[in-house]
PDB file of C-alpha atoms in Angstrom:
ATOM      1  CA  MET A   1      49.289 -30.394  14.696  1.00 24.00           C
ATOM      2  CA  THR A   2      51.522 -27.907  12.872  1.00 31.00           C
ATOM      3  CA  ASP A   3      55.221 -27.964  13.698  1.00 35.00           C
ATOM      4  CA  ALA A   4      56.053 -24.625  15.354  1.00 40.00           C
ATOM      5  CA  THR A   5      59.301 -24.429  13.398  1.00 43.00           C
ATOM      6  CA  ALA A   6      57.247 -24.193  10.198  1.00 57.00           C
ATOM      7  CA  LEU A   7      55.317 -21.161  11.419  1.00 80.00           C
ATOM      8  CA  PRO A   8      56.444 -17.630  10.457  1.00 92.00           C
ATOM      9  CA  GLY A   9      59.189 -16.461  12.782  1.00 97.00           C
ATOM     10  CA  GLN A  10      59.486 -19.779  14.608  1.00 96.00           C
ATOM     11  CA  PRO A  11      57.323 -18.933  17.648  1.00 97.00           C
ATOM     12  CA  ARG A  12      58.685 -20.221  20.933  1.00 97.00           C
ATOM     13  CA  GLY A  13      56.504 -22.665  22.815  1.00 94.00           C
ATOM     14  CA  GLY A  14      55.752 -22.764  26.529  1.00 93.00           C
ATOM     15  CA  ALA A  15      54.368 -20.164  28.900  1.00 93.00           C
ATOM     16  CA  LEU A  16      54.384 -16.572  27.685  1.00 97.00           C
ATOM     17  CA  SER A  17      55.150 -15.061  31.098  1.00 97.00           C
ATOM     18  CA  GLY A  18      58.681 -15.356  32.396  1.00 98.00           C
ATOM     19  CA  PRO A  19      62.237 -14.913  31.123  1.00 98.00           C
ATOM     20  CA  ALA A  20      62.567 -14.568  27.338  1.00 98.00           C
ATOM     21  CA  THR A  21      66.218 -13.533  26.929  1.00 98.00           C
ATOM     22  CA  ALA A  22      69.087 -12.787  29.288  1.00 98.00           C
ATOM     23  CA  ARG A  23      67.712  -9.263  29.773  1.00 98.00           C
ATOM     24  CA  ALA A  24      63.966  -9.467  29.095  1.00 98.00           C
ATOM     25  CA  VAL A  25      61.180 -10.912  31.226  1.00 98.00           C
ATOM     26  CA  ASN A  26      57.521 -10.900  30.195  1.00 98.00           C
ATOM     27  CA  VAL A  27      54.528 -10.368  32.478  1.00 98.00           C
ATOM     28  CA  LEU A  28      51.349 -11.219  30.572  1.00 98.00           C
ATOM     29  CA  ALA A  29      48.406  -8.902  31.212  1.00 98.00           C
ATOM     30  CA  PRO A  30      44.987 -10.501  31.872  1.00 98.00           C
ATOM     31  CA  ASN A  31      43.304  -8.880  28.857  1.00 98.00           C
ATOM     32  CA  ALA A  32      43.084 -11.708  26.332  1.00 97.00           C
ATOM     33  CA  SER A  33      40.743 -11.139  23.381  1.00 95.00           C
ATOM     34  CA  PRO A  34      40.599 -11.820  19.637  1.00 92.00           C
ATOM     35  CA  MET A  35      42.461  -8.540  19.103  1.00 92.00           C
ATOM     36  CA  THR A  36      45.000  -8.819  21.946  1.00 96.00           C
ATOM     37  CA  LEU A  37      45.625 -12.570  21.515  1.00 96.00           C
ATOM     38  CA  ASP A  38      46.728 -14.006  24.896  1.00 97.00           C
ATOM     39  CA  GLY A  39      46.928 -10.497  26.354  1.00 98.00           C
ATOM     40  CA  THR A  40      49.426  -7.644  26.339  1.00 98.00           C
ATOM     41  CA  ASN A  41      53.070  -8.523  26.929  1.00 98.00           C
ATOM     42  CA  THR A  42      54.567  -6.163  29.511  1.00 99.00           C
ATOM     43  CA  TRP A  43      58.349  -6.349  29.293  1.00 99.00           C
ATOM     44  CA  ILE A  44      60.789  -5.881  32.181  1.00 99.00           C
ATOM     45  CA  VAL A  45      64.231  -5.250  30.679  1.00 98.00           C
ATOM     46  CA  SER A  46      67.504  -4.887  32.575  1.00 98.00           C
ATOM     47  CA  GLU A  47      71.151  -5.850  32.696  1.00 98.00           C
ATOM     48  CA  PRO A  48      71.534  -9.090  34.659  1.00 97.00           C
ATOM     49  CA  ASP A  49      73.830  -7.519  37.266  1.00 97.00           C
ATOM     50  CA  SER A  50      71.914  -4.226  37.591  1.00 98.00           C
ATOM     51  CA  ALA A  51      69.423  -3.270  40.281  1.00 98.00           C
ATOM     52  CA  LEU A  52      67.547  -1.005  37.824  1.00 98.00           C
ATOM     53  CA  ALA A  53      64.972  -2.045  35.225  1.00 98.00           C
ATOM     54  CA  VAL A  54      62.970  -0.521  32.398  1.00 98.00           C
ATOM     55  CA  VAL A  55      59.339  -1.510  31.860  1.00 99.00           C
ATOM     56  CA  ILE A  56      57.959  -1.363  28.330  1.00 99.00           C
ATOM     57  CA  ASP A  57      54.176  -1.152  27.869  1.00 98.00           C
ATOM     58  CA  PRO A  58      52.624  -1.456  31.356  1.00 98.00           C
ATOM     59  CA  GLY A  59      49.406  -2.461  29.626  1.00 98.00           C
ATOM     60  CA  PRO A  60      45.775  -1.823  30.554  1.00 98.00           C
ATOM     61  CA  LEU A  61      44.611   0.063  33.618  1.00 98.00           C
ATOM     62  CA  ASP A  62      44.486  -3.032  35.791  1.00 98.00           C
ATOM     63  CA  ASP A  63      45.917  -2.435  39.255  1.00 98.00           C
ATOM     64  CA  GLY A  64      46.485  -6.127  39.855  1.00 98.00           C
ATOM     65  CA  HIS A  65      48.573  -6.460  36.707  1.00 98.00           C
ATOM     66  CA  LEU A  66      50.561  -3.297  37.406  1.00 98.00           C
ATOM     67  CA  ARG A  67      51.381  -4.481  40.909  1.00 98.00           C
ATOM     68  CA  THR A  68      52.344  -7.915  39.552  1.00 98.00           C
ATOM     69  CA  VAL A  69      54.825  -6.236  37.217  1.00 98.00           C
ATOM     70  CA  ILE A  70      56.383  -4.369  40.140  1.00 98.00           C
ATOM     71  CA  ALA A  71      56.458  -7.510  42.286  1.00 98.00           C
ATOM     72  CA  THR A  72      58.089  -9.486  39.464  1.00 98.00           C
ATOM     73  CA  ALA A  73      60.805  -6.863  39.110  1.00 98.00           C
ATOM     74  CA  GLU A  74      61.380  -6.913  42.870  1.00 98.00           C
ATOM     75  CA  GLN A  75      61.646 -10.713  42.847  1.00 98.00           C
ATOM     76  CA  LEU A  76      64.388 -10.285  40.261  1.00 98.00           C
ATOM     77  CA  GLY A  77      66.169  -7.867  42.591  1.00 98.00           C
ATOM     78  CA  LYS A  78      65.243  -4.876  40.435  1.00 98.00           C
ATOM     79  CA  ARG A  79      63.693  -1.461  40.943  1.00 98.00           C
ATOM     80  CA  VAL A  80      61.677  -0.041  38.047  1.00 98.00           C
ATOM     81  CA  ALA A  81      63.511   3.136  37.014  1.00 98.00           C
ATOM     82  CA  LEU A  82      61.778   4.078  33.751  1.00 98.00           C
ATOM     83  CA  THR A  83      58.602   3.358  31.798  1.00 98.00           C
ATOM     84  CA  LEU A  84      58.562   3.298  27.982  1.00 98.00           C
ATOM     85  CA  LEU A  85      55.675   2.987  25.529  1.00 98.00           C
ATOM     86  CA  THR A  86      55.723   1.446  22.054  1.00 98.00           C
ATOM     87  CA  HIS A  87      52.516   3.334  21.152  1.00 98.00           C
ATOM     88  CA  GLY A  88      49.392   4.774  22.670  1.00 98.00           C
ATOM     89  CA  HIS A  89      46.734   2.085  22.221  1.00 98.00           C
ATOM     90  CA  PRO A  90      44.972   1.475  25.566  1.00 98.00           C
ATOM     91  CA  ASP A  91      45.947  -2.185  25.827  1.00 98.00           C
ATOM     92  CA  HIS A  92      49.586  -1.022  25.963  1.00 98.00           C
ATOM     93  CA  ALA A  93      49.442   2.436  27.493  1.00 98.00           C
ATOM     94  CA  GLU A  94      46.260   2.980  29.507  1.00 98.00           C
ATOM     95  CA  GLY A  95      47.926   1.857  32.743  1.00 98.00           C
ATOM     96  CA  ALA A  96      51.084   3.922  32.220  1.00 98.00           C
ATOM     97  CA  LEU A  97      50.233   6.915  34.403  1.00 98.00           C
ATOM     98  CA  ARG A  98      49.032   4.713  37.264  1.00 98.00           C
ATOM     99  CA  PHE A  99      52.160   2.587  36.877  1.00 98.00           C
ATOM    100  CA  ALA A 100      54.297   5.724  36.991  1.00 98.00           C
ATOM    101  CA  GLU A 101      52.477   6.749  40.172  1.00 98.00           C
ATOM    102  CA  LEU A 102      53.193   3.353  41.746  1.00 98.00           C
ATOM    103  CA  THR A 103      56.875   3.331  40.728  1.00 98.00           C
ATOM    104  CA  GLY A 104      57.771   7.024  40.767  1.00 98.00           C
ATOM    105  CA  THR A 105      59.055   6.802  37.193  1.00 98.00           C
ATOM    106  CA  GLU A 106      58.841   9.012  34.147  1.00 98.00           C
ATOM    107  CA  VAL A 107      56.954   7.785  31.103  1.00 98.00           C
ATOM    108  CA  ARG A 108      58.703   8.260  27.772  1.00 98.00           C
ATOM    109  CA  ALA A 109      56.877   7.923  24.458  1.00 98.00           C
ATOM    110  CA  LEU A 110      56.871   9.426  20.986  1.00 98.00           C
ATOM    111  CA  ASP A 111      53.491  11.111  21.499  1.00 97.00           C
ATOM    112  CA  PRO A 112      53.832  14.069  23.907  1.00 97.00           C
ATOM    113  CA  ALA A 113      50.297  13.400  25.201  1.00 97.00           C
ATOM    114  CA  LEU A 114      51.472  10.075  26.633  1.00 97.00           C
ATOM    115  CA  ARG A 115      54.598  11.343  28.398  1.00 98.00           C
ATOM    116  CA  LEU A 116      55.120  12.003  32.069  1.00 97.00           C
ATOM    117  CA  GLY A 117      58.269  14.066  32.417  1.00 95.00           C
ATOM    118  CA  ASP A 118      60.314  16.239  30.105  1.00 91.00           C
ATOM    119  CA  GLU A 119      61.845  13.599  27.840  1.00 93.00           C
ATOM    120  CA  GLY A 120      60.224  11.963  24.837  1.00 95.00           C
ATOM    121  CA  LEU A 121      61.501   9.372  22.393  1.00 97.00           C
ATOM    122  CA  GLY A 122      62.586   9.813  18.812  1.00 92.00           C
ATOM    123  CA  HIS A 123      64.741   8.562  15.969  1.00 90.00           C
ATOM    124  CA  GLY A 124      68.313   7.892  16.999  1.00 91.00           C
ATOM    125  CA  ASP A 125      67.657   8.061  20.736  1.00 97.00           C
ATOM    126  CA  VAL A 126      69.461   5.560  22.935  1.00 98.00           C
ATOM    127  CA  VAL A 127      67.923   4.824  26.328  1.00 98.00           C
ATOM    128  CA  THR A 128      70.451   3.780  28.978  1.00 98.00           C
ATOM    129  CA  VAL A 129      69.495   2.612  32.470  1.00 98.00           C
ATOM    130  CA  GLY A 130      71.821   0.695  34.784  1.00 98.00           C
ATOM    131  CA  GLY A 131      74.107  -0.258  31.912  1.00 98.00           C
ATOM    132  CA  LEU A 132      71.212  -1.389  29.727  1.00 98.00           C
ATOM    133  CA  GLU A 133      71.112   0.011  26.191  1.00 98.00           C
ATOM    134  CA  LEU A 134      67.896   0.286  24.182  1.00 98.00           C
ATOM    135  CA  ARG A 135      67.963   1.913  20.752  1.00 98.00           C
ATOM    136  CA  VAL A 136      64.786   3.647  19.606  1.00 98.00           C
ATOM    137  CA  VAL A 137      63.562   2.552  16.167  1.00 98.00           C
ATOM    138  CA  PRO A 138      60.640   4.595  14.753  1.00 98.00           C
ATOM    139  CA  THR A 139      58.202   2.180  13.100  1.00 98.00           C
ATOM    140  CA  PRO A 140      55.038   4.086  12.147  1.00 98.00           C
ATOM    141  CA  GLY A 141      52.297   2.267  10.296  1.00 98.00           C
ATOM    142  CA  HIS A 142      50.261   0.333  12.834  1.00 98.00           C
ATOM    143  CA  THR A 143      49.859   3.777  14.391  1.00 98.00           C
ATOM    144  CA  ALA A 144      51.634   7.041  13.649  1.00 98.00           C
ATOM    145  CA  ASP A 145      53.408   6.928  17.028  1.00 98.00           C
ATOM    146  CA  SER A 146      54.614   3.312  16.911  1.00 98.00           C
ATOM    147  CA  LEU A 147      58.164   2.611  18.080  1.00 98.00           C
ATOM    148  CA  CYS A 148      60.304  -0.487  18.450  1.00 98.00           C
ATOM    149  CA  PHE A 149      63.241  -0.901  20.828  1.00 98.00           C
ATOM    150  CA  HIS A 150      66.404  -2.611  19.651  1.00 98.00           C
ATOM    151  CA  LEU A 151      68.131  -4.530  22.458  1.00 98.00           C
ATOM    152  CA  PRO A 152      71.548  -5.155  20.877  1.00 98.00           C
ATOM    153  CA  ALA A 153      73.038  -7.116  23.784  1.00 98.00           C
ATOM    154  CA  ASP A 154      70.383  -9.824  23.269  1.00 98.00           C
ATOM    155  CA  ARG A 155      70.219  -9.430  19.468  1.00 98.00           C
ATOM    156  CA  ALA A 156      66.520  -8.765  20.008  1.00 98.00           C
ATOM    157  CA  VAL A 157      63.889  -6.186  19.134  1.00 98.00           C
ATOM    158  CA  LEU A 158      60.788  -5.292  21.138  1.00 99.00           C
ATOM    159  CA  THR A 159      58.158  -4.647  18.506  1.00 98.00           C
ATOM    160  CA  GLY A 160      54.934  -3.640  20.266  1.00 98.00           C
ATOM    161  CA  ASP A 161      52.195  -4.205  17.675  1.00 98.00           C
ATOM    162  CA  THR A 162      54.428  -3.720  14.630  1.00 98.00           C
ATOM    163  CA  VAL A 163      55.199  -7.457  14.553  1.00 98.00           C
ATOM    164  CA  LEU A 164      53.127  -9.885  16.626  1.00 98.00           C
ATOM    165  CA  GLY A 165      54.037 -13.302  17.909  1.00 98.00           C
ATOM    166  CA  ARG A 166      51.069 -14.791  16.118  1.00 95.00           C
ATOM    167  CA  GLY A 167      49.017 -13.570  13.159  1.00 93.00           C
ATOM    168  CA  THR A 168      49.464 -10.192  11.516  1.00 94.00           C
ATOM    169  CA  THR A 169      49.011  -6.561  12.505  1.00 96.00           C
ATOM    170  CA  VAL A 170      46.188  -4.147  11.773  1.00 96.00           C
ATOM    171  CA  VAL A 171      47.140  -0.934  10.011  1.00 97.00           C
ATOM    172  CA  ALA A 172      44.893   1.282  12.120  1.00 97.00           C
ATOM    173  CA  HIS A 173      43.646   3.733   9.465  1.00 97.00           C
ATOM    174  CA  PRO A 174      43.543   6.731   9.367  1.00 97.00           C
ATOM    175  CA  ASP A 175      46.260   7.120  12.017  1.00 97.00           C
ATOM    176  CA  GLY A 176      48.132   4.159  10.583  1.00 97.00           C
ATOM    177  CA  ARG A 177      49.306   4.296   6.965  1.00 98.00           C
ATOM    178  CA  LEU A 178      50.329   1.336   4.844  1.00 98.00           C
ATOM    179  CA  GLY A 179      53.231   3.066   3.091  1.00 98.00           C
ATOM    180  CA  ASP A 180      54.718   3.948   6.479  1.00 98.00           C
ATOM    181  CA  TYR A 181      54.155   0.392   7.698  1.00 98.00           C
ATOM    182  CA  LEU A 182      55.933  -1.168   4.732  1.00 98.00           C
ATOM    183  CA  ASP A 183      58.879   1.197   5.280  1.00 98.00           C
ATOM    184  CA  SER A 184      58.937   0.189   8.949  1.00 98.00           C
ATOM    185  CA  LEU A 185      59.002  -3.508   8.095  1.00 98.00           C
ATOM    186  CA  ARG A 186      61.925  -2.866   5.752  1.00 98.00           C
ATOM    187  CA  ARG A 187      63.666  -0.979   8.563  1.00 98.00           C
ATOM    188  CA  LEU A 188      63.214  -4.000  10.833  1.00 98.00           C
ATOM    189  CA  ARG A 189      64.470  -6.300   8.093  1.00 98.00           C
ATOM    190  CA  SER A 190      67.637  -4.192   7.955  1.00 98.00           C
ATOM    191  CA  LEU A 191      68.105  -4.769  11.689  1.00 98.00           C
ATOM    192  CA  THR A 192      68.005  -8.508  11.116  1.00 98.00           C
ATOM    193  CA  ILE A 193      70.510  -8.322   8.247  1.00 98.00           C
ATOM    194  CA  ASP A 194      72.858  -5.528   9.307  1.00 97.00           C
ATOM    195  CA  ASP A 195      72.651  -5.733  13.111  1.00 97.00           C
ATOM    196  CA  GLY A 196      72.160  -9.455  13.643  1.00 97.00           C
ATOM    197  CA  VAL A 197      68.771  -9.237  15.326  1.00 98.00           C
ATOM    198  CA  HIS A 198      67.258 -12.697  15.510  1.00 98.00           C
ATOM    199  CA  THR A 199      64.667 -12.513  18.324  1.00 98.00           C
ATOM    200  CA  VAL A 200      61.337 -10.669  18.295  1.00 98.00           C
ATOM    201  CA  LEU A 201      59.865  -9.749  21.676  1.00 98.00           C
ATOM    202  CA  PRO A 202      56.340  -8.788  20.574  1.00 98.00           C
ATOM    203  CA  GLY A 203      53.544  -6.853  22.232  1.00 98.00           C
ATOM    204  CA  HIS A 204      51.253  -9.874  21.934  1.00 98.00           C
ATOM    205  CA  GLY A 205      51.862 -13.578  21.448  1.00 98.00           C
ATOM    206  CA  PRO A 206      54.960 -15.737  21.817  1.00 98.00           C
ATOM    207  CA  VAL A 207      58.586 -14.796  21.323  1.00 98.00           C
ATOM    208  CA  LEU A 208      59.780 -15.325  17.737  1.00 98.00           C
ATOM    209  CA  GLU A 209      63.156 -16.970  17.209  1.00 98.00           C
ATOM    210  CA  ASP A 210      63.509 -16.027  13.511  1.00 98.00           C
ATOM    211  CA  ALA A 211      63.137 -12.260  13.251  1.00 98.00           C
ATOM    212  CA  GLN A 212      64.076 -12.079   9.581  1.00 98.00           C
ATOM    213  CA  GLY A 213      61.649 -14.847   8.688  1.00 98.00           C
ATOM    214  CA  ALA A 214      58.858 -13.072  10.550  1.00 98.00           C
ATOM    215  CA  VAL A 215      59.485  -9.746   8.814  1.00 98.00           C
ATOM    216  CA  GLU A 216      59.752 -11.384   5.397  1.00 98.00           C
ATOM    217  CA  TYR A 217      56.439 -13.128   6.060  1.00 97.00           C
ATOM    218  CA  TYR A 218      54.805  -9.819   6.998  1.00 98.00           C
ATOM    219  CA  LEU A 219      56.056  -8.163   3.819  1.00 98.00           C
ATOM    220  CA  ALA A 220      54.840 -11.060   1.689  1.00 97.00           C
ATOM    221  CA  HIS A 221      51.483 -11.061   3.469  1.00 96.00           C
ATOM    222  CA  ARG A 222      50.978  -7.346   2.781  1.00 96.00           C
ATOM    223  CA  ALA A 223      51.866  -7.790  -0.887  1.00 97.00           C
ATOM    224  CA  HIS A 224      49.389 -10.663  -1.130  1.00 96.00           C
ATOM    225  CA  ARG A 225      46.607  -8.679   0.555  1.00 96.00           C
ATOM    226  CA  LEU A 226      47.233  -5.695  -1.706  1.00 96.00           C
ATOM    227  CA  ALA A 227      46.914  -7.917  -4.764  1.00 96.00           C
ATOM    228  CA  GLN A 228      43.692  -9.419  -3.393  1.00 96.00           C
ATOM    229  CA  ILE A 229      42.195  -5.998  -2.732  1.00 97.00           C
ATOM    230  CA  GLU A 230      43.239  -4.661  -6.120  1.00 96.00           C
ATOM    231  CA  THR A 231      41.515  -7.654  -7.744  1.00 97.00           C
ATOM    232  CA  ALA A 232      38.413  -7.199  -5.571  1.00 96.00           C
ATOM    233  CA  VAL A 233      38.102  -3.575  -6.673  1.00 96.00           C
ATOM    234  CA  GLU A 234      38.503  -4.613 -10.313  1.00 95.00           C
ATOM    235  CA  GLN A 235      35.642  -7.052  -9.771  1.00 96.00           C
ATOM    236  CA  GLY A 236      33.390  -4.253  -8.529  1.00 96.00           C
ATOM    237  CA  HIS A 237      33.845  -4.473  -4.738  1.00 96.00           C
ATOM    238  CA  ARG A 238      34.646  -0.816  -4.204  1.00 91.00           C
ATOM    239  CA  SER A 239      33.521   0.133  -0.692  1.00 96.00           C
ATOM    240  CA  PRO A 240      35.651  -0.932   2.293  1.00 96.00           C
ATOM    241  CA  ASP A 241      32.908  -3.127   3.768  1.00 96.00           C
ATOM    242  CA  ALA A 242      32.343  -4.824   0.409  1.00 97.00           C
ATOM    243  CA  VAL A 243      36.069  -5.501   0.052  1.00 97.00           C
ATOM    244  CA  VAL A 244      36.212  -6.933   3.579  1.00 97.00           C
ATOM    245  CA  ALA A 245      33.270  -9.247   2.915  1.00 96.00           C
ATOM    246  CA  HIS A 246      34.939 -10.484  -0.263  1.00 96.00           C
ATOM    247  CA  VAL A 247      38.602 -10.748   0.787  1.00 95.00           C
ATOM    248  CA  TYR A 248      38.057 -11.778   4.416  1.00 94.00           C
ATOM    249  CA  ALA A 249      35.140 -14.131   3.811  1.00 93.00           C
ATOM    250  CA  GLY A 250      36.925 -16.957   5.599  1.00 91.00           C
ATOM    251  CA  VAL A 251      37.874 -14.856   8.644  1.00 90.00           C
ATOM    252  CA  ASP A 252      35.852 -14.733  11.868  1.00 90.00           C
ATOM    253  CA  ARG A 253      33.336 -11.899  11.465  1.00 92.00           C
ATOM    254  CA  SER A 254      34.239 -10.529  14.898  1.00 91.00           C
ATOM    255  CA  LEU A 255      37.553  -9.467  13.322  1.00 91.00           C
ATOM    256  CA  TRP A 256      35.985  -7.699  10.341  1.00 95.00           C
ATOM    257  CA  PRO A 257      35.879  -4.223  11.965  1.00 95.00           C
ATOM    258  CA  ALA A 258      39.651  -4.407  12.513  1.00 93.00           C
ATOM    259  CA  ALA A 259      40.154  -5.828   9.025  1.00 95.00           C
ATOM    260  CA  GLU A 260      38.219  -2.865   7.622  1.00 96.00           C
ATOM    261  CA  LEU A 261      40.814  -0.475   9.096  1.00 96.00           C
ATOM    262  CA  SER A 262      43.566  -2.292   7.204  1.00 96.00           C
ATOM    263  CA  VAL A 263      41.444  -2.403   4.057  1.00 97.00           C
ATOM    264  CA  ARG A 264      40.903   1.362   4.216  1.00 97.00           C
ATOM    265  CA  ALA A 265      44.662   1.848   4.595  1.00 97.00           C
ATOM    266  CA  GLN A 266      45.342  -0.451   1.640  1.00 97.00           C
ATOM    267  CA  LEU A 267      42.720   1.227  -0.569  1.00 97.00           C
ATOM    268  CA  GLU A 268      44.308   4.587   0.242  1.00 97.00           C
ATOM    269  CA  TYR A 269      47.743   3.188  -0.638  1.00 96.00           C
ATOM    270  CA  LEU A 270      46.510   1.782  -3.969  1.00 95.00           C
ATOM    271  CA  ARG A 271      44.879   5.107  -4.871  1.00 96.00           C
ATOM    272  CA  GLU A 272      47.999   7.081  -3.957  1.00 95.00           C
ATOM    273  CA  HIS A 273      50.044   4.853  -6.257  1.00 95.00           C
ATOM    274  CA  GLY A 274      47.526   5.026  -9.114  1.00 94.00           C
ATOM    275  CA  LEU A 275      46.760   1.310  -8.965  1.00 89.00           C
ATOM    276  CA  ILE A 276      42.977   1.653  -8.648  1.00 91.00           C
TER     277      ILE A 276
END
């Protein structure tokens, strides 16, 4: 058995659902799969002494899960006052409108098509509810509309799919772009260095206790994959499916379609930089 402290980001053991920090509680959605890991993490975030809470990523359109999120907030003595989205993928956002209907909340997101209400989210925005402060951090790359939320009081960042609790993230080409993703990882690294962020509250998988270590691992992983793909192309594997078969030969084939999205993004990046 591998020691968890040796894994990238130092993933926390134990149940995924439940309190993660002083202000964040996870409710795990019942949508586990090879792509969603244990399922989508729906985060309830609030000040300990406040009766108001923010929910981030209600998850899939599963009425049972949505009602469990509401019931969990109520058990904590909270009323859901606002819904936020890290991005628009269905496993994070499909249930948002139904959740808003159940809670009477607005839905704020970067993509106007996902919003319910007049307010969106963008660079430099600070969301405040019941004394809680969440700082919006644009992190495009996984998707064009990806956001993270910096929770300074807990020295934590809610990362959606930009950084996962286990494994690495797909750059969902063509909407996702590798250059943007690398810039976003560097932006998150700055949070760990300049703002003291040490905890990652991801969209899937366990909480990570070493945010800087996780981000450094992601950057190193991307550099390694780029080198592998550049070499594969030099060896004559030029189409995306051929590169996937060569570079991801040891990976479960059920994950190859997702891997091909990242490969397409990386091939585009290498071409743009004149490396292939």
